[in-house]
mmCIF file of C-alpha atoms in Angstrom:
data_model
loop_
_atom_site.group_PDB
_atom_site.id
_atom_site.type_symbol
_atom_site.label_atom_id
_atom_site.label_comp_id
_atom_site.label_asym_id
_atom_site.label_seq_id
_atom_site.Cartn_x
_atom_site.Cartn_y
_atom_site.Cartn_z
ATOM 1 C CA ALA A 1 -4.782 10.541 67.472
ATOM 2 C CA LEU A 2 -3.133 7.270 68.576
ATOM 3 C CA VAL A 3 -2.346 4.624 66.060
ATOM 4 C CA SER A 4 -3.229 1.185 67.584
ATOM 5 C CA THR A 5 -2.108 -2.294 66.646
ATOM 6 C CA GLN A 6 -5.358 -4.247 66.794
ATOM 7 C CA SER A 7 -6.259 -7.855 65.416
ATOM 8 C CA THR A 8 -9.056 -10.197 65.465
ATOM 9 C CA GLY A 9 -7.305 -12.163 68.357
ATOM 10 C CA MET A 10 -9.424 -10.213 70.823
ATOM 11 C CA GLN A 11 -12.878 -11.400 69.267
ATOM 12 C CA ILE A 12 -11.463 -15.057 68.985
ATOM 13 C CA VAL A 13 -10.435 -15.077 72.625
ATOM 14 C CA ASN A 14 -13.642 -13.439 73.630
ATOM 15 C CA GLY A 15 -15.938 -15.833 71.808
ATOM 16 C CA GLU A 16 -17.072 -13.013 69.378
ATOM 17 C CA VAL A 17 -15.533 -14.818 66.284
ATOM 18 C CA GLU A 18 -15.194 -18.546 65.913
ATOM 19 C CA PRO A 19 -11.884 -19.424 63.900
ATOM 20 C CA SER A 20 -12.364 -21.871 60.883
ATOM 21 C CA ASP A 21 -11.009 -25.262 60.913
ATOM 22 C CA SER A 22 -8.269 -24.376 58.562
ATOM 23 C CA GLU A 23 -7.309 -21.273 61.142
ATOM 24 C CA CYS A 24 -6.843 -23.722 63.745
ATOM 25 C CA VAL A 25 -4.022 -25.731 62.087
ATOM 26 C CA MET A 26 -0.536 -24.732 62.177
ATOM 27 C CA PRO A 27 1.448 -24.094 58.919
ATOM 28 C CA GLY A 28 3.124 -27.493 58.074
ATOM 29 C CA GLU A 29 0.701 -29.602 60.009
ATOM 30 C CA GLU A 30 -2.196 -30.066 57.603
ATOM 31 C CA GLU A 31 -1.616 -33.659 56.644
ATOM 32 C CA ASN A 32 -1.167 -34.522 60.477
ATOM 33 C CA VAL A 33 -4.449 -33.202 61.947
ATOM 34 C CA THR A 34 -7.680 -34.894 61.912
ATOM 35 C CA PRO A 35 -11.141 -33.137 62.518
ATOM 36 C CA GLN A 36 -12.299 -33.296 65.782
ATOM 37 C CA ASP A 37 -15.965 -32.749 67.140
ATOM 38 C CA ASN A 38 -16.641 -29.840 69.666
ATOM 39 C CA ASP A 39 -17.954 -31.722 72.921
ATOM 40 C CA ASN A 40 -18.991 -28.286 74.052
ATOM 41 C CA GLU A 41 -20.870 -26.383 71.721
ATOM 42 C CA SER A 42 -21.869 -23.717 74.492
ATOM 43 C CA LEU A 43 -18.062 -22.799 75.225
ATOM 44 C CA LYS A 44 -17.191 -19.795 73.531
ATOM 45 C CA GLY A 45 -13.616 -18.182 73.247
ATOM 46 C CA ILE A 46 -10.681 -18.945 75.464
ATOM 47 C CA PRO A 47 -11.503 -18.678 79.263
ATOM 48 C CA GLU A 48 -8.972 -17.034 81.383
ATOM 49 C CA PHE A 49 -6.606 -16.391 78.287
ATOM 50 C CA TRP A 50 -4.732 -13.562 79.533
ATOM 51 C CA LEU A 51 -4.807 -14.790 83.513
ATOM 52 C CA THR A 52 -2.887 -18.000 82.025
ATOM 53 C CA ILE A 53 -0.442 -15.595 80.153
ATOM 54 C CA PHE A 54 0.309 -13.813 83.468
ATOM 55 C CA LYS A 55 0.876 -17.192 85.390
ATOM 56 C CA ASN A 56 3.040 -18.614 82.750
ATOM 57 C CA THR A 57 5.308 -15.535 82.528
ATOM 58 C CA GLU A 58 7.581 -15.006 85.415
ATOM 59 C CA ILE A 59 7.988 -11.295 85.140
ATOM 60 C CA LEU A 60 4.000 -10.981 85.453
ATOM 61 C CA SER A 61 3.543 -13.961 87.775
ATOM 62 C CA GLU A 62 5.536 -12.270 90.404
ATOM 63 C CA MET A 63 3.433 -9.225 90.078
ATOM 64 C CA CYS A 64 0.022 -11.024 90.272
ATOM 65 C CA MET A 65 -1.349 -11.846 93.561
ATOM 66 C CA PRO A 66 -4.144 -14.268 94.437
ATOM 67 C CA HIS A 67 -6.692 -11.426 94.999
ATOM 68 C CA ASP A 68 -5.721 -10.017 91.396
ATOM 69 C CA GLU A 69 -6.800 -13.169 89.620
ATOM 70 C CA PRO A 70 -10.549 -12.721 89.753
ATOM 71 C CA ILE A 71 -10.226 -9.333 88.194
ATOM 72 C CA LEU A 72 -7.597 -10.732 85.708
ATOM 73 C CA GLU A 73 -10.286 -13.198 84.400
ATOM 74 C CA SER A 74 -12.046 -10.376 82.922
ATOM 75 C CA LEU A 75 -8.925 -8.989 80.956
ATOM 76 C CA GLN A 76 -10.116 -9.250 77.471
ATOM 77 C CA ASP A 77 -7.035 -7.836 75.475
ATOM 78 C CA ILE A 78 -3.671 -6.146 75.832
ATOM 79 C CA GLN A 79 -2.867 -3.676 73.036
ATOM 80 C CA VAL A 80 -0.469 -1.288 72.086
ATOM 81 C CA SER A 81 -0.837 2.403 70.625
ATOM 82 C CA PHE A 82 1.710 4.821 69.398
ATOM 83 C CA PRO A 83 1.574 8.512 69.397
ATOM 84 C CA PRO A 84 1.784 10.336 65.903
ATOM 85 C CA ALA A 85 5.296 11.528 64.784
ATOM 86 C CA PRO A 86 7.336 13.155 65.885
ATOM 87 C CA SER A 87 6.289 11.996 69.568
ATOM 88 C CA MET A 88 8.122 8.812 70.565
ATOM 89 C CA GLY A 89 6.768 6.517 73.108
ATOM 90 C CA PHE A 90 3.863 3.996 73.401
ATOM 91 C CA VAL A 91 0.797 3.438 75.483
ATOM 92 C CA LEU A 92 -0.262 0.032 76.731
ATOM 93 C CA GLU A 93 -4.005 -0.448 77.082
ATOM 94 C CA PHE A 94 -5.712 -3.129 79.095
ATOM 95 C CA LEU A 95 -9.335 -3.732 77.994
ATOM 96 C CA PHE A 96 -11.465 -5.416 80.679
ATOM 97 C CA ALA A 97 -15.063 -6.789 80.491
ATOM 98 C CA GLU A 98 -17.655 -5.245 82.926
ATOM 99 C CA ASN A 99 -16.667 -6.469 86.424
ATOM 100 C CA GLU A 100 -17.402 -6.113 90.125
ATOM 101 C CA TYR A 101 -14.135 -4.402 90.823
ATOM 102 C CA PHE A 102 -13.776 -1.391 89.125
ATOM 103 C CA GLU A 103 -16.049 1.009 86.752
ATOM 104 C CA ASP A 104 -13.180 1.359 84.069
ATOM 105 C CA ARG A 105 -13.356 -0.493 80.887
ATOM 106 C CA VAL A 106 -9.767 0.473 79.805
ATOM 107 C CA LEU A 107 -6.765 1.014 81.933
ATOM 108 C CA THR A 108 -3.652 2.684 80.208
ATOM 109 C CA LYS A 109 0.063 3.065 80.906
ATOM 110 C CA SER A 110 1.944 5.412 78.909
ATOM 111 C CA TYR A 111 5.876 5.335 78.202
ATOM 112 C CA GLU A 112 7.514 8.302 77.113
ATOM 113 C CA MET A 113 10.744 7.744 75.097
ATOM 114 C CA LYS A 114 13.622 9.787 73.585
ATOM 115 C CA SER A 115 16.183 9.169 70.930
ATOM 116 C CA GLU A 116 18.804 11.890 71.589
ATOM 117 C CA PRO A 117 22.426 11.363 73.043
ATOM 118 C CA ASP A 118 23.476 13.005 76.185
ATOM 119 C CA ASP A 119 25.144 16.100 75.847
ATOM 120 C CA PHE A 120 27.544 14.952 78.575
ATOM 121 C CA ASP A 121 28.375 11.594 77.247
ATOM 122 C CA PRO A 122 27.189 11.327 73.547
ATOM 123 C CA VAL A 123 29.338 8.079 72.901
ATOM 124 C CA ALA A 124 27.193 5.920 75.554
ATOM 125 C CA PHE A 125 24.079 6.670 73.115
ATOM 126 C CA ASP A 126 22.599 3.232 72.548
ATOM 127 C CA GLY A 127 19.296 4.177 70.729
ATOM 128 C CA PRO A 128 15.822 4.944 71.823
ATOM 129 C CA GLU A 129 15.279 4.536 75.942
ATOM 130 C CA ILE A 130 12.291 4.990 78.032
ATOM 131 C CA VAL A 131 12.693 8.076 80.282
ATOM 132 C CA GLY A 132 9.327 8.212 82.116
ATOM 133 C CA SER A 133 5.902 6.522 82.709
ATOM 134 C CA THR A 134 2.482 7.744 83.341
ATOM 135 C CA GLY A 135 -0.320 5.484 84.825
ATOM 136 C CA CYS A 136 -4.083 6.065 85.147
ATOM 137 C CA THR A 137 -6.651 6.502 87.983
ATOM 138 C CA ILE A 138 -8.578 3.416 88.553
ATOM 139 C CA ASN A 139 -12.355 3.963 89.609
ATOM 140 C CA TRP A 140 -12.714 1.350 92.419
ATOM 141 C CA LYS A 141 -16.223 0.252 93.445
ATOM 142 C CA LYS A 142 -16.563 0.389 97.022
ATOM 143 C CA GLY A 143 -14.540 -1.857 99.177
ATOM 144 C CA LYS A 144 -13.002 -3.538 96.170
ATOM 145 C CA ASN A 145 -9.532 -1.655 95.687
ATOM 146 C CA VAL A 146 -7.208 -4.576 95.817
ATOM 147 C CA THR A 147 -4.187 -1.950 96.105
ATOM 148 C CA GLN A 148 -4.946 -1.235 99.683
ATOM 149 C CA LYS A 149 -5.899 -2.927 102.754
ATOM 150 C CA VAL A 150 -7.207 -1.735 106.100
ATOM 151 C CA VAL A 151 -5.186 -3.020 109.191
ATOM 152 C CA LYS A 152 -6.282 -2.624 112.715
ATOM 153 C CA LYS A 153 -3.971 -1.982 115.791
ATOM 154 C CA LYS A 154 -4.117 -1.217 119.357
ATOM 155 C CA GLN A 155 -3.104 2.316 120.492
ATOM 156 C CA ARG A 156 -2.632 3.492 124.067
ATOM 157 C CA MET A 157 -4.806 6.517 124.955
ATOM 158 C CA ARG A 158 -2.890 9.592 126.153
ATOM 159 C CA GLY A 159 -3.468 10.235 129.657
ATOM 160 C CA GLY A 160 -5.392 6.938 130.306
ATOM 161 C CA LYS A 161 -4.587 4.386 132.653
ATOM 162 C CA GLY A 162 -3.541 1.509 130.616
ATOM 163 C CA GLN A 163 -6.493 2.267 128.426
ATOM 164 C CA THR A 164 -6.297 1.340 124.652
ATOM 165 C CA ARG A 165 -8.481 2.022 121.593
ATOM 166 C CA ILE A 166 -8.467 0.240 118.159
ATOM 167 C CA ILE A 167 -7.520 2.464 115.250
ATOM 168 C CA GLN A 168 -7.509 1.474 111.459
ATOM 169 C CA LYS A 169 -5.137 2.283 109.036
ATOM 170 C CA THR A 170 -5.157 1.958 105.210
ATOM 171 C CA ILE A 171 -1.875 0.698 103.831
ATOM 172 C CA LYS A 172 -0.597 -0.272 100.543
ATOM 173 C CA GLU A 173 -1.046 -3.891 99.281
ATOM 174 C CA ASN A 174 0.836 -5.964 96.818
ATOM 175 C CA SER A 175 -1.028 -6.235 93.528
ATOM 176 C CA PHE A 176 -0.601 -6.047 89.982
ATOM 177 C CA PHE A 177 -2.645 -3.041 89.622
ATOM 178 C CA ASN A 178 -0.011 -1.010 91.443
ATOM 179 C CA PHE A 179 1.426 -1.070 87.919
ATOM 180 C CA PHE A 180 -0.831 1.731 86.990
ATOM 181 C CA SER A 181 0.568 3.895 89.750
ATOM 182 C CA PRO A 182 4.458 4.095 88.752
ATOM 183 C CA PRO A 183 7.164 5.941 90.750
ATOM 184 C CA GLN A 184 7.346 9.523 89.720
ATOM 185 C CA MET A 185 10.556 10.641 87.919
ATOM 186 C CA PRO A 186 12.520 13.038 89.793
ATOM 187 C CA ALA A 187 13.447 16.410 88.412
ATOM 188 C CA GLU A 188 16.557 16.713 86.214
ATOM 189 C CA ASP A 189 18.608 18.279 88.991
ATOM 190 C CA ASP A 190 17.418 15.900 91.796
ATOM 191 C CA MET A 191 19.341 12.959 92.626
ATOM 192 C CA VAL A 192 17.924 9.581 92.498
ATOM 193 C CA ASP A 193 18.530 6.837 95.260
ATOM 194 C CA GLU A 194 19.221 3.367 94.398
ATOM 195 C CA GLU A 195 15.733 2.200 95.467
ATOM 196 C CA LEU A 196 13.992 4.511 93.191
ATOM 197 C CA GLU A 197 16.398 3.838 90.560
ATOM 198 C CA ALA A 198 15.670 0.309 90.640
ATOM 199 C CA LEU A 199 11.813 0.666 90.737
ATOM 200 C CA LEU A 200 12.082 3.028 87.733
ATOM 201 C CA THR A 201 14.307 0.457 85.935
ATOM 202 C CA THR A 202 11.988 -2.458 86.606
ATOM 203 C CA ASP A 203 8.996 -0.447 85.525
ATOM 204 C CA PHE A 204 10.438 0.376 81.968
ATOM 205 C CA GLU A 205 11.604 -3.359 81.699
ATOM 206 C CA ILE A 206 8.136 -4.461 82.366
ATOM 207 C CA GLY A 207 6.672 -2.024 80.006
ATOM 208 C CA GLN A 208 8.905 -2.840 77.155
ATOM 209 C CA TYR A 209 8.556 -6.904 77.757
ATOM 210 C CA ILE A 210 4.777 -6.689 77.537
ATOM 211 C CA ARG A 211 5.027 -4.330 74.360
ATOM 212 C CA GLU A 212 7.729 -6.405 72.516
ATOM 213 C CA ARG A 213 7.256 -10.013 73.645
ATOM 214 C CA ILE A 214 3.688 -10.461 75.339
ATOM 215 C CA ILE A 215 1.383 -8.799 72.996
ATOM 216 C CA PRO A 216 2.916 -10.220 69.742
ATOM 217 C CA LYS A 217 3.412 -13.802 71.108
ATOM 218 C CA ALA A 218 0.482 -14.035 73.409
ATOM 219 C CA VAL A 219 -0.610 -17.507 72.196
ATOM 220 C CA TRP A 220 2.776 -19.086 72.714
ATOM 221 C CA TYR A 221 2.642 -17.619 76.359
ATOM 222 C CA PHE A 222 -0.742 -18.988 76.676
ATOM 223 C CA THR A 223 0.262 -22.473 75.824
ATOM 224 C CA ASN A 224 3.679 -22.155 77.544
ATOM 225 C CA GLU A 225 5.590 -22.947 74.435
ATOM 226 C CA VAL A 226 7.392 -19.710 73.998
ATOM 227 C CA ALA A 227 10.581 -20.903 75.385
ATOM 228 C CA ASP A 228 10.636 -24.221 73.225
ATOM 229 C CA ILE A 229 9.486 -22.319 70.041
ATOM 230 C CA GLU A 230 12.113 -19.249 70.483
ATOM 231 C CA SER A 231 14.615 -22.214 71.197
ATOM 232 C CA ASP A 232 13.700 -23.754 67.821
ATOM 233 C CA LEU A 233 13.990 -20.568 65.936
ATOM 234 C CA ASP A 234 17.347 -19.800 67.624
ATOM 235 C CA ASP A 235 18.619 -23.112 66.197
ATOM 236 C CA VAL A 236 17.687 -22.468 62.796
ATOM 237 C CA ASP A 237 19.101 -19.177 62.775
ATOM 238 C CA SER A 238 22.230 -20.743 64.091
ATOM 239 C CA GLU A 239 22.134 -23.316 61.314
ATOM 240 C CA ASP A 240 21.750 -20.477 58.705
ATOM 241 C CA ASP A 241 24.615 -18.730 60.263
ATOM 242 C CA ALA A 242 26.901 -21.933 60.405
ATOM 243 C CA SER A 243 26.114 -22.554 56.694
ATOM 244 C CA SER A 244 26.952 -19.044 55.499
ATOM 245 C CA THR A 245 30.045 -19.146 57.434
ATOM 246 C CA SER A 246 30.936 -22.604 56.096
ATOM 247 C CA ASP A 247 30.308 -21.308 52.615
ATOM 248 C CA TYR A 248 32.455 -18.378 53.341
ATOM 249 C CA ASP A 249 35.182 -20.585 54.565
ATOM 250 C CA ASP A 250 34.879 -22.774 51.405
ATOM 251 C CA ASP A 251 35.109 -19.664 49.298
ATOM 252 C CA LEU A 252 37.965 -18.155 50.885
ATOM 253 C CA GLU A 253 39.993 -21.532 51.057
ATOM 254 C CA GLN A 254 39.270 -21.908 47.436
ATOM 255 C CA ASN A 255 40.638 -18.259 46.526
ATOM 256 C CA GLU A 256 43.707 -18.922 48.661
ATOM 257 C CA ASN A 257 44.485 -21.981 46.723
ATOM 258 C CA ILE A 258 44.043 -20.264 43.520
ATOM 259 C CA VAL A 259 46.461 -17.573 44.839
ATOM 260 C CA ALA A 260 48.880 -20.221 45.666
ATOM 261 C CA ASN A 261 48.719 -21.942 42.459
ATOM 262 C CA GLU A 262 49.394 -18.762 40.609
ATOM 263 C CA THR A 263 52.174 -17.967 42.900
ATOM 264 C CA VAL A 264 53.783 -21.207 42.247
ATOM 265 C CA THR A 265 53.460 -20.895 38.653
ATOM 266 C CA ASP A 266 54.752 -17.385 38.687
ATOM 267 C CA VAL A 267 58.084 -18.944 40.573
ATOM 268 C CA GLN A 268 58.405 -21.487 38.156
ATOM 269 C CA LYS A 269 58.265 -19.268 35.104
ATOM 270 C CA GLU A 270 60.799 -17.030 37.050
ATOM 271 C CA GLU A 271 63.236 -20.020 37.456
ATOM 272 C CA CYS A 272 62.833 -21.095 33.772
ATOM 273 C CA LYS A 273 63.786 -17.639 32.423
ATOM 274 C CA GLN A 274 67.200 -17.695 34.735
ATOM 275 C CA GLN A 275 68.009 -21.281 33.132
#
């Protein structure tokens, strides 16, 4: 069975649970916050929570087309699950409310990882890496598939004298939901062209980004404060590092002075003996 990392965040976002007043206050800001009345008691949850995150995140906003937005309004949560050991990898689970576009309530994207050095280049081993991904089949309702579009074009009839006919052709449409139909990994012996390699690399990067950044810091991405908060955290880390370095330098200088003084004393003693 998969081990899932779930929280009450989904319940709060979807209005199933209302946070208490104390839960709405950031640590350290208790004295600066005054209670406010809710002007709209009928408003539950946080509307368009995940859609807003998509719009605020560059890597996701580039994937999200206008025709995706009505569907993403029904996105209730994104969770990550891990297979039991010794298997490696993770599964992204996108949980949707009932909607007019597809029958599914959960869409998944699985990533396979390996943590073994390459036999031909063991020195280049840099920890676990994604080696493949698998999407899922989306059961689209009739006429609602946003990953496809029908185009009409004129075609000259064979044997006809200038006669044409209208034909319809279904082509792929840009959409975030193409994320669930990733490019296939080639066999080990097959060559990978640059275009396929770029597509696979991008797919792996997006999966890791959602897992490591979007899911654990969803609120920061919703408020669009992630850059400022992470910058502040980096500044704190830099100050701590600088303080540690300064303490180290002070200790080093003190030790050097002690050694120098001991050396001078030894020299003076030796000179006295010679006299």
